[in-house]
Tab-separated table of C-alpha atoms in Angstrom:
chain	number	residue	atom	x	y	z
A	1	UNK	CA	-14.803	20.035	-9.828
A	2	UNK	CA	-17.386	21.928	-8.228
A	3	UNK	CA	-16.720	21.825	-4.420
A	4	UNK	CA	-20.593	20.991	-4.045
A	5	UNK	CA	-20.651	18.403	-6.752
A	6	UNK	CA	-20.383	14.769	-4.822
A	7	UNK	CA	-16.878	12.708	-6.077
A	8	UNK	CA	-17.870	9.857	-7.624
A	9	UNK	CA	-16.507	6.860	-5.563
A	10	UNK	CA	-15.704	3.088	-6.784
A	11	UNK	CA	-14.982	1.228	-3.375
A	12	UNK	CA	-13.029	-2.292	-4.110
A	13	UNK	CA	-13.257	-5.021	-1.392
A	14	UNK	CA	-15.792	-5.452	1.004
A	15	UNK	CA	-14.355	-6.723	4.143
A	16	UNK	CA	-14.186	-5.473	7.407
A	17	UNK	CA	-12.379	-2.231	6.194
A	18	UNK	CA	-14.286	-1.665	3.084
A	19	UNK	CA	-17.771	-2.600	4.169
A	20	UNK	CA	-17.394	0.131	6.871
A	21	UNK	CA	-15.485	2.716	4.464
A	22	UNK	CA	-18.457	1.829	1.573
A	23	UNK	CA	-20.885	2.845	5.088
A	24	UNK	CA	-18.841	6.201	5.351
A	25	UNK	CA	-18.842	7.351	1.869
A	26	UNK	CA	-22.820	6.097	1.815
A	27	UNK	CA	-22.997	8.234	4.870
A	28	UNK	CA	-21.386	11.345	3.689
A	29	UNK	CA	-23.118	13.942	1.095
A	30	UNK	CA	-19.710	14.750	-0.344
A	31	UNK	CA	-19.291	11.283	-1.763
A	32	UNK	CA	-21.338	9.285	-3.925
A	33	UNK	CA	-20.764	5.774	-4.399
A	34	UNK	CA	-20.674	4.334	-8.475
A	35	UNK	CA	-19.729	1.158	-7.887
A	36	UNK	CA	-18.812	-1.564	-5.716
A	37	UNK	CA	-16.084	-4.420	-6.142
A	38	UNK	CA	-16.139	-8.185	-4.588
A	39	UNK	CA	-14.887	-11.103	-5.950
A	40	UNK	CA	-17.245	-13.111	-4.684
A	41	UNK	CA	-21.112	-12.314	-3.191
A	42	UNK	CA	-21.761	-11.308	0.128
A	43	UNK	CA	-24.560	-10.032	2.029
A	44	UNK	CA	-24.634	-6.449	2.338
A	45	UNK	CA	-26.278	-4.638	4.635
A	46	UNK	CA	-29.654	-2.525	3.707
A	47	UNK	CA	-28.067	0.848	2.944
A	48	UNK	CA	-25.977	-0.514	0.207
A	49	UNK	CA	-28.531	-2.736	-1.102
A	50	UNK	CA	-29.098	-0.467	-3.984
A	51	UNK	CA	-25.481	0.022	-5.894
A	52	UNK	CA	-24.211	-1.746	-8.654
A	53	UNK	CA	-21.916	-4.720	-7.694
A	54	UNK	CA	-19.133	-5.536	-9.743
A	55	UNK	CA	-16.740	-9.197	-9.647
A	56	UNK	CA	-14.010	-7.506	-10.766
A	57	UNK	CA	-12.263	-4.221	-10.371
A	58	UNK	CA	-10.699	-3.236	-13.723
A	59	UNK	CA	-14.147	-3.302	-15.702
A	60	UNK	CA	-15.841	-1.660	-13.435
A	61	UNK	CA	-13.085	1.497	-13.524
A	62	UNK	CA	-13.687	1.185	-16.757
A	63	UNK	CA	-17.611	1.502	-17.074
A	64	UNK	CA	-18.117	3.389	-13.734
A	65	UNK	CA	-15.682	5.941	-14.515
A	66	UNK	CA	-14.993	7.009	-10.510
A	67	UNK	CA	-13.080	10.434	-9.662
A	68	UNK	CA	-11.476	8.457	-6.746
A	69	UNK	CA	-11.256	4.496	-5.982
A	70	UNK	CA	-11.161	3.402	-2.174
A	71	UNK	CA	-9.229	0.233	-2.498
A	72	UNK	CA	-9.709	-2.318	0.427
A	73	UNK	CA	-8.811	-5.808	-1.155
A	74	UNK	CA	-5.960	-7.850	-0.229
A	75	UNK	CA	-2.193	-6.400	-0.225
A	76	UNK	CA	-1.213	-8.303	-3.209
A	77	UNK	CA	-3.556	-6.238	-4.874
A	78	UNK	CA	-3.248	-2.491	-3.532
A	79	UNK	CA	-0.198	-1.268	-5.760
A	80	UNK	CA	-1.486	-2.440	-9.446
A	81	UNK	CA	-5.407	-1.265	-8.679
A	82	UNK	CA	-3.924	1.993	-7.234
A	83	UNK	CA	-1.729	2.643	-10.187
A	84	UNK	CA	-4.302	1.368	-12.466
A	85	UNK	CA	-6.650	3.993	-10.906
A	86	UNK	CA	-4.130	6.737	-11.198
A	87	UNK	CA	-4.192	5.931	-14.806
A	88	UNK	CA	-7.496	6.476	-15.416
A	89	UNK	CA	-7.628	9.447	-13.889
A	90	UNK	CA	-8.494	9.326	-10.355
A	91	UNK	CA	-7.416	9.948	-6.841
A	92	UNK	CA	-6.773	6.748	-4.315
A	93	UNK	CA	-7.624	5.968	-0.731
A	94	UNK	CA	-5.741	2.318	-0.153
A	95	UNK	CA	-6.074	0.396	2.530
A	96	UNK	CA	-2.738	-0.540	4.711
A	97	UNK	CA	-0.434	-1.543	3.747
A	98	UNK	CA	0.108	0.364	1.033
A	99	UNK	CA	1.970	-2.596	-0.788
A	100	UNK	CA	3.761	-6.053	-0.227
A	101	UNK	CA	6.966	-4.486	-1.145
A	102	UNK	CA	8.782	-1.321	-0.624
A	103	UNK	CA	9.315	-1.112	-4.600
A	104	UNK	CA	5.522	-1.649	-5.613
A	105	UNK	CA	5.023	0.850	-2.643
A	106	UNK	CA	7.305	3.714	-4.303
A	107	UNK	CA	5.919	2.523	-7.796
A	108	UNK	CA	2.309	3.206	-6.240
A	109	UNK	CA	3.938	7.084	-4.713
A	110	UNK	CA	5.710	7.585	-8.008
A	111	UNK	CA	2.651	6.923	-10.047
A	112	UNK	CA	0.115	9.446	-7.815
A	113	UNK	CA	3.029	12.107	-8.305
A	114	UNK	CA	2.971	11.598	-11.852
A	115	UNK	CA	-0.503	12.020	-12.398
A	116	UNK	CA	-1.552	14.615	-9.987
A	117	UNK	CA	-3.156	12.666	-8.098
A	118	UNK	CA	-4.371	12.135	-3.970
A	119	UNK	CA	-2.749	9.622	-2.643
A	120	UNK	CA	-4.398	8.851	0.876
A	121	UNK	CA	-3.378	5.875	3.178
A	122	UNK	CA	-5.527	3.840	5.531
A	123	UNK	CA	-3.730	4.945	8.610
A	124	UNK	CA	-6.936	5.178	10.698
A	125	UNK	CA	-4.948	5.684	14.032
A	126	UNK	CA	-3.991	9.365	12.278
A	127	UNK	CA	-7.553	9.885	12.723
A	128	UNK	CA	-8.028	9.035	16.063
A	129	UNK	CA	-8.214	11.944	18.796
A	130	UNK	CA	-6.944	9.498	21.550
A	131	UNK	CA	-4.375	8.325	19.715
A	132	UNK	CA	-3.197	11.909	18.184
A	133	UNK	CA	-3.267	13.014	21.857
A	134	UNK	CA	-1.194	10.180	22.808
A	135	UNK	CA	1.795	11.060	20.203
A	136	UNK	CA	1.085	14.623	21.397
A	137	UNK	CA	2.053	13.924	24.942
A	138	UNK	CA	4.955	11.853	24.001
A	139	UNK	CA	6.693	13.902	21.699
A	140	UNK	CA	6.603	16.460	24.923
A	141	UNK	CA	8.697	14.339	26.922
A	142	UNK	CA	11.365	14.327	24.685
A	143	UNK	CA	13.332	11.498	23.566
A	144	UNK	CA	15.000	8.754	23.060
A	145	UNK	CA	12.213	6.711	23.708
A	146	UNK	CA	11.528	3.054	24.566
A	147	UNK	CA	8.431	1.701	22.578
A	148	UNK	CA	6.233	-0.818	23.781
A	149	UNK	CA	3.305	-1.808	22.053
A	150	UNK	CA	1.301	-5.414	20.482
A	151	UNK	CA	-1.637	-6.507	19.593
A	152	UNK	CA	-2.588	-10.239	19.767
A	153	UNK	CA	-5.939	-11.145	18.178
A	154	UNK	CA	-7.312	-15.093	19.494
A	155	UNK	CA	-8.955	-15.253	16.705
A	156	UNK	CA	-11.470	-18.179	16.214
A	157	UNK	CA	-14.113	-19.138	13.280
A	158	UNK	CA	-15.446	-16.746	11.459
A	159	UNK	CA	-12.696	-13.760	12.541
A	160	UNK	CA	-9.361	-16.513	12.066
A	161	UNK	CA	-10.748	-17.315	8.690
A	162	UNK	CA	-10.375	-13.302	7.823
A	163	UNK	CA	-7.004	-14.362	9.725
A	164	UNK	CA	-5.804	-16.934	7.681
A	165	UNK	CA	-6.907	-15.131	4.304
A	166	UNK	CA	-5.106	-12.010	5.033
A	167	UNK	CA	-1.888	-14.593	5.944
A	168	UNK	CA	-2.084	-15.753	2.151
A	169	UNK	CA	0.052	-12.519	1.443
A	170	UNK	CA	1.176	-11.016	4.754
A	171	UNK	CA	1.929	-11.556	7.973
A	172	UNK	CA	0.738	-9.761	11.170
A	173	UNK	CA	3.738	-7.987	11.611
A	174	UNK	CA	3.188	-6.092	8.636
A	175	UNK	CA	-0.440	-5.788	7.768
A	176	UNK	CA	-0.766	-4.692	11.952
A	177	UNK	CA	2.907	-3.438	12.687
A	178	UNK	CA	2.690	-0.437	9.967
A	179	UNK	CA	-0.111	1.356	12.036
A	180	UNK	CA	2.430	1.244	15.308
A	181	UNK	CA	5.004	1.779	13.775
A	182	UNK	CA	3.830	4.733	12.069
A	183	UNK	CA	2.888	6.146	15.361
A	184	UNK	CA	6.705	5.690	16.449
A	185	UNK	CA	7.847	7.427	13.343
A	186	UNK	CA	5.590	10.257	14.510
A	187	UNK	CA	6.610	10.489	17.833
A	188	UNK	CA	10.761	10.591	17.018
A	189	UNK	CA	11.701	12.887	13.978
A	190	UNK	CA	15.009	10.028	13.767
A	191	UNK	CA	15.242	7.415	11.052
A	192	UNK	CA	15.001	3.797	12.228
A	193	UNK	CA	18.839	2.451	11.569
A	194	UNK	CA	18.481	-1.484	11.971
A	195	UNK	CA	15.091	-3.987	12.538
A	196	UNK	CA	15.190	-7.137	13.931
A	197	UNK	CA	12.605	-9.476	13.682
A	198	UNK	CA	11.645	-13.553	15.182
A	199	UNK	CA	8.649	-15.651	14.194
A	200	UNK	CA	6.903	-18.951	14.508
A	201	UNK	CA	4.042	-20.636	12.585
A	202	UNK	CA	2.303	-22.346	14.817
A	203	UNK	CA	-0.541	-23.838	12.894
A	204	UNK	CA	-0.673	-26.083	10.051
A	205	UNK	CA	-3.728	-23.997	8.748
A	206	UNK	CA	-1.513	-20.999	7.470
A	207	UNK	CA	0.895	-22.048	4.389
A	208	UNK	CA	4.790	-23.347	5.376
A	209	UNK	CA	6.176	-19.973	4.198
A	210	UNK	CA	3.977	-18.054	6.485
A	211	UNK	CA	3.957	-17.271	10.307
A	212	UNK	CA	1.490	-16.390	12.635
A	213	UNK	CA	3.234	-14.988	15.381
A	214	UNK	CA	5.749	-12.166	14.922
A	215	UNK	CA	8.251	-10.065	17.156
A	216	UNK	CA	10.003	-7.059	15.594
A	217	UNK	CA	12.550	-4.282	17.322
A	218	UNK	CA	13.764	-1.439	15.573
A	219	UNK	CA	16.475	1.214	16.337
A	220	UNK	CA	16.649	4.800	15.729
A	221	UNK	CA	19.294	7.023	15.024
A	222	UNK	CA	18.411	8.773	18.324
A	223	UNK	CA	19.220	6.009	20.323
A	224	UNK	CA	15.498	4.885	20.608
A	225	UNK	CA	14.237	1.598	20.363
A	226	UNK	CA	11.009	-0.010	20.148
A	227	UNK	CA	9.556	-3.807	19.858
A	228	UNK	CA	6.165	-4.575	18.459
A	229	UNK	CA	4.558	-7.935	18.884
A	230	UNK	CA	1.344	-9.719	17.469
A	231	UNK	CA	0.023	-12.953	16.916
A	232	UNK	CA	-3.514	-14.290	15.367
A	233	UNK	CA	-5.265	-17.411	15.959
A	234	UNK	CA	-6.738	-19.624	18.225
A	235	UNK	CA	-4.082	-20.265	20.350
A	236	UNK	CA	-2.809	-16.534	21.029
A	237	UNK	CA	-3.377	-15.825	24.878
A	238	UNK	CA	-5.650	-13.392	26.072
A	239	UNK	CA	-3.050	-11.656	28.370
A	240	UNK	CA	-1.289	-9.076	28.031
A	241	UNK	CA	-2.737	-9.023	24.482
A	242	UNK	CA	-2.696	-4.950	24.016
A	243	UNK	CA	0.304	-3.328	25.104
A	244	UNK	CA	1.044	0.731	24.585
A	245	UNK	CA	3.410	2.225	25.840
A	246	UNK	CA	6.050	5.013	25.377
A	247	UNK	CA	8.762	5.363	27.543
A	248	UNK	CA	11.094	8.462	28.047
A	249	UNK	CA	13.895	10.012	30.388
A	250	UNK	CA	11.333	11.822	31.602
A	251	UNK	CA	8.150	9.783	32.448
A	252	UNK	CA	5.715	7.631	30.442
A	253	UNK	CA	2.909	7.600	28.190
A	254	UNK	CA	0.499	4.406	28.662
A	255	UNK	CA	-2.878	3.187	26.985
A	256	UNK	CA	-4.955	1.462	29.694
A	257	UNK	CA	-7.338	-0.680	28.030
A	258	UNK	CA	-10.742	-2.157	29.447
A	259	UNK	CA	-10.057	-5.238	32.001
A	260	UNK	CA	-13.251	-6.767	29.885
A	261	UNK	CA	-12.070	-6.037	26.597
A	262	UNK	CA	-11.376	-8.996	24.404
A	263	UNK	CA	-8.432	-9.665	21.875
A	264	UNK	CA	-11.145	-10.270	18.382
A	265	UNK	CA	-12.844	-7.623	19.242
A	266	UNK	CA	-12.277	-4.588	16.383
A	267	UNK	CA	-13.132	-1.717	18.372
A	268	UNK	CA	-11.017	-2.982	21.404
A	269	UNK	CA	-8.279	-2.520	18.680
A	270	UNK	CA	-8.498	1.338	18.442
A	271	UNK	CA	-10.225	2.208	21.752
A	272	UNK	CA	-7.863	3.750	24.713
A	273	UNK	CA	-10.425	3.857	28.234
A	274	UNK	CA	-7.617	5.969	29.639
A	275	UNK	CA	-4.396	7.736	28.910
A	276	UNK	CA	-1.953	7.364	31.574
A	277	UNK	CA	0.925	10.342	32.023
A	278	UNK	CA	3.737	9.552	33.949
A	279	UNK	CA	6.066	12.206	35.106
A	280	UNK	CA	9.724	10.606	36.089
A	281	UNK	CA	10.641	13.803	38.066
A	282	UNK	CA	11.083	13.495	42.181
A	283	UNK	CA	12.287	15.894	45.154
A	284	UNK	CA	14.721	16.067	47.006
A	285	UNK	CA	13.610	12.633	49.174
A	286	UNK	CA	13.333	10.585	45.927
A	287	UNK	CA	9.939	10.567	45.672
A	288	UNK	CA	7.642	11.300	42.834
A	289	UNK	CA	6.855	14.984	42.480
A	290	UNK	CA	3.584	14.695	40.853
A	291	UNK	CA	0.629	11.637	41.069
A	292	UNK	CA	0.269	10.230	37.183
A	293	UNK	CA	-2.492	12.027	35.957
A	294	UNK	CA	-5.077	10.257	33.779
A	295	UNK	CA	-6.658	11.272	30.649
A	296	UNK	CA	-10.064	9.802	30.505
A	297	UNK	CA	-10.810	9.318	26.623
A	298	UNK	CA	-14.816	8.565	27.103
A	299	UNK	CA	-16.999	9.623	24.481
A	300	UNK	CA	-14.014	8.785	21.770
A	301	UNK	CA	-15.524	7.528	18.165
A	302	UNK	CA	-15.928	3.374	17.553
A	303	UNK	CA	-14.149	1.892	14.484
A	304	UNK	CA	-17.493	3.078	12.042
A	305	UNK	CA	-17.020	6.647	13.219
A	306	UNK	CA	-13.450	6.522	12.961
A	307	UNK	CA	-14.209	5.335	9.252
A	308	UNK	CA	-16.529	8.401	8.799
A	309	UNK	CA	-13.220	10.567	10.177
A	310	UNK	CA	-11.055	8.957	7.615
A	311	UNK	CA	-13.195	9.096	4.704
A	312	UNK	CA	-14.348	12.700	5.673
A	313	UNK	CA	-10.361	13.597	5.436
A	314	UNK	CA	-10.147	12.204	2.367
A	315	UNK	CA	-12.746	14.639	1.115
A	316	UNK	CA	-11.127	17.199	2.859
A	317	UNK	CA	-7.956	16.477	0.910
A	318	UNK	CA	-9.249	16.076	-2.421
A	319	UNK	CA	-11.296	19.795	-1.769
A	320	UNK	CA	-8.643	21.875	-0.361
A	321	UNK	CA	-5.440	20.149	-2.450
A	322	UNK	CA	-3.700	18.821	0.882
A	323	UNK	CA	0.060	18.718	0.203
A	324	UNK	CA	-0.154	14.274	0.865
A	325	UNK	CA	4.224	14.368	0.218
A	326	UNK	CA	4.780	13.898	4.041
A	327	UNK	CA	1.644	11.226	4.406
A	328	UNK	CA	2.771	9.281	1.450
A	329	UNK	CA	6.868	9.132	2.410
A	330	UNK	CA	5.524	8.337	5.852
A	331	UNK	CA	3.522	5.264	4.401
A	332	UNK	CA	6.485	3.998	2.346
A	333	UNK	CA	8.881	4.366	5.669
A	334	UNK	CA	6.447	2.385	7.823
A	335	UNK	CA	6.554	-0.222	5.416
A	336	UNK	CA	9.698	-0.921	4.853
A	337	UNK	CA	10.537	-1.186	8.455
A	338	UNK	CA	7.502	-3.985	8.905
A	339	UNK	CA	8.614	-5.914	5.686
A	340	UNK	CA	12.820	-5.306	7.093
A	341	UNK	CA	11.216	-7.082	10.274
A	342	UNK	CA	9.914	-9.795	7.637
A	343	UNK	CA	13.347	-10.443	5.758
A	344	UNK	CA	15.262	-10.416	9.217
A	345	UNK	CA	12.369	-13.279	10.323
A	346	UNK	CA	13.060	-15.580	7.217
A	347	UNK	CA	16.815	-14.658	7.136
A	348	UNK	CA	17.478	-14.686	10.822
A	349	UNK	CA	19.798	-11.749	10.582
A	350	UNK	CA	19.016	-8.420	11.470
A	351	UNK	CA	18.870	-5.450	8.816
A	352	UNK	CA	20.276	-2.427	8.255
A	353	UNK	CA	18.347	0.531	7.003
C-alpha cells in the first residue's frame, strides 16, 4: 500500500463508540470510509449522510472489500466479525472487550497472527495524555500498590436503554472493568494471582442471569491488590461514583474529578480536572516533607478527540508495522481477569489465575 493511498475502512455498529470512531475516520485523510454496518436505521449525523449503509456485516465485507474493519457492535459479536475480517484479508480495530470469553479472545489473537494482520484494541484510556501521565507517575512510586478505582453510571432513559442492551451479553464489570484494569496491568509488571468478585441485580429490567452492579478485587504476585466497582441504572447513587486512585509505600496518585460532573455523562468518564501527587515521605517531626502537588490536566481532548487519537494510532500502526504482540496479550490478560471476576460472581468462590 502506498503510504499516501487512504485504507479503505468498513466501520460495523453505530453506537456511541462507533458513531464517534465512523466521525474520526470521516475526519482523517488517511482513512476512507466504504461502508457502514447497523442492524437497524438510525439517524446519522450530516457528515456521514453520504456512505453506503449496510444491515448486515458479512455482505458488506464481502461487496465493500475494506483493507481494515472497525468493529463496534455488541461483544457477542467482536471475535467471529474480527476473525471473519482477518479472513478476508484485512486488519481490525475492535471495540472492548475484545471477546465474551478468554478462548474466542485468543481465537480472535491467534487468527490476526495467522494472517498478518493489525490487531488494534479499543483501549481509549492508552490514548489519553492524562491518563498515560497518571500510570507514568505511579509506576515511579514503586510498588506494591493498592488500586482504587469505579465508575457508576445512573443511567436513565435513553442512556439505561444503551445500559440494558449492552447487559444482554455482559456485565459492567467486564465491558467497563477491562479499561481499569488494563491500566493496573500497566502500572505493576506482576501477574494478577487470584480475582474475587460479588454482584447483585437489582432490577427486573435486566435478564435473571445478569447483574447490574458488580465488585471485583484482584491480587498480584507482587503483593498488590486492587478492587474495581461499577454499577448502571437508575438507582446507582451519584456519590462517590468515580473513584481513581493508586496507592503506594511511598505516596499516592489520585484523579480529582469535577464537583459538577455527573455519573451519564461520557466525557466525565475519561476526563481527570486534576492529578493529585502525594508524596508519603516526612522529617524528622513526622510531618509531611513536601505539599501534594497538583497536575492541572486543562486543555486535555473530549471523548470525540480522544476517538480521533485512537483512530489516528491505528493508522499509525497499520503505516509503520507496529509490533501489536504486547497490545494484543495485554487485551487477552485484561479480559480474563474481568470475566475471572464474572465466574467468581456466579460461583461465589474466588479464582485462581
Amino acid at each position: 500500500m502506498n503510504s499516501n493511498t487512504p485504507i479503505r475502512v468498513l466501520v460495523a455498529g453505530l453506537g456511541n463508540m462507533g458513531m464517534s470512531h465512523a466521525l474520526a475516520y470521516h475526519n482523517n485523510p488517511g482513512f476512507e470510509i466504504v461502508g457502514l454496518v447497523n442492524r437497524s436505521k438510525r439517524e446519522l449525523p450530516p457528515e456521514l449522510q453520504g456512505y453506503p449503509l449496510y444491515p448486515e456485516f458479512e455482505p458488506a465485507l464481502k461487496e465493500t472489500r475494506p483493507a481494515l474493519c472497525s468493529i463496534n457492535t455488541y461483544s457477542d459479536s467482536h471475535a467471529d466479525y474480527s476473525v471473519m475480517a482477518f479472513e478476508a484479508g484485512c486488519d481490525v480495530f475492535v471495540e472492548k472487550p475484545l471477546a465474551t470469553t478468554v478462548a474466542d479472545a485468543e481465537r480472535v489473537v491467534a487468527a490476526a497472527k495467522k494472517h498478518g494482520r493489525k490487531l488494534v484494541v479499543g483501549y481509549i484510556l492508552r490514548h489519553h495524555p492524562s491518563w498515560m501521565r497518571l500510570i507514568e507517575e505511579a509506576r515511579r512510586l514503586g510498588p506494591p500498590y493498592v488500586f482504587r478505582m469505579n465508575l457508576n453510571q445512573q443511567s436513565s432513559g435513553s442512556k439505561w436503554d444503551v445500559h440494558k442492551a449492552l447487559m444482554q451479553t455482559t456485565p459492567p464489570i467486564v465491558d467497563c472493568g477491562v479499561h481499569y484494569v488494563d491500566v493496573w496491568c500497566q502500572i505493576t509488571d506482576a501477574k494478577a494471582v487470584e480475582v474475587r468478585g460479588m454482584g447483585l441485580r437489582m432490577t427486573d429490567e435486566v435478564g435473571p442471569n445478569m447483574y447490574n452492579y458488580g465488585h471485583m478485587q484482584v491480587l498480584f504476585e507482587d503483593g498488590s491488590v486492587g478492587w474495581y466497582e461499577a454499577g448502571w441504572g437508575p438507582m446507582m447513587s451519584e456519590m462517590a461514583f468515580f473513584v481513581k486512585d493508586v496507592i503506594s509505600p511511598k505516596g499516592s496518585v489520585s484523579i480529582l474529578v469535577d464537583a459538577n460532573a455527573k455519573s451519564d455523562d461520557i466525557d466525565t468518564h475519561t476526563k481527570t480536572s486534576v492529578i493529585r501527587v502525594h508524596s508519603a515521605e516526612t522529617g524528622p517531626d513526622g510531618s509531611f516533607i513536601r505539599p501534594d502537588q497538583d497536575l492541572s490536566m486543562s486543555g486535555e481532548p473530549d471523548h470525540q478527540k480522544l476517538c480521533d487519537l485512537e483512530q489516528a494510532y491505528v493508522l499509525k500502526a497499520i503505516r509503520e508495522d507496529i509490533d501489536l504482540t504486547r497490545h494484543m496479550n495485554d487485551a487477552v490478560q485484561s479480559l480474563r481477569i474481568c470475566l475471572a471476576a464474572d465466574e467468581s460472581v456466579r460461583t461465589g468462590q474466588p479464582v485462581r489465575l
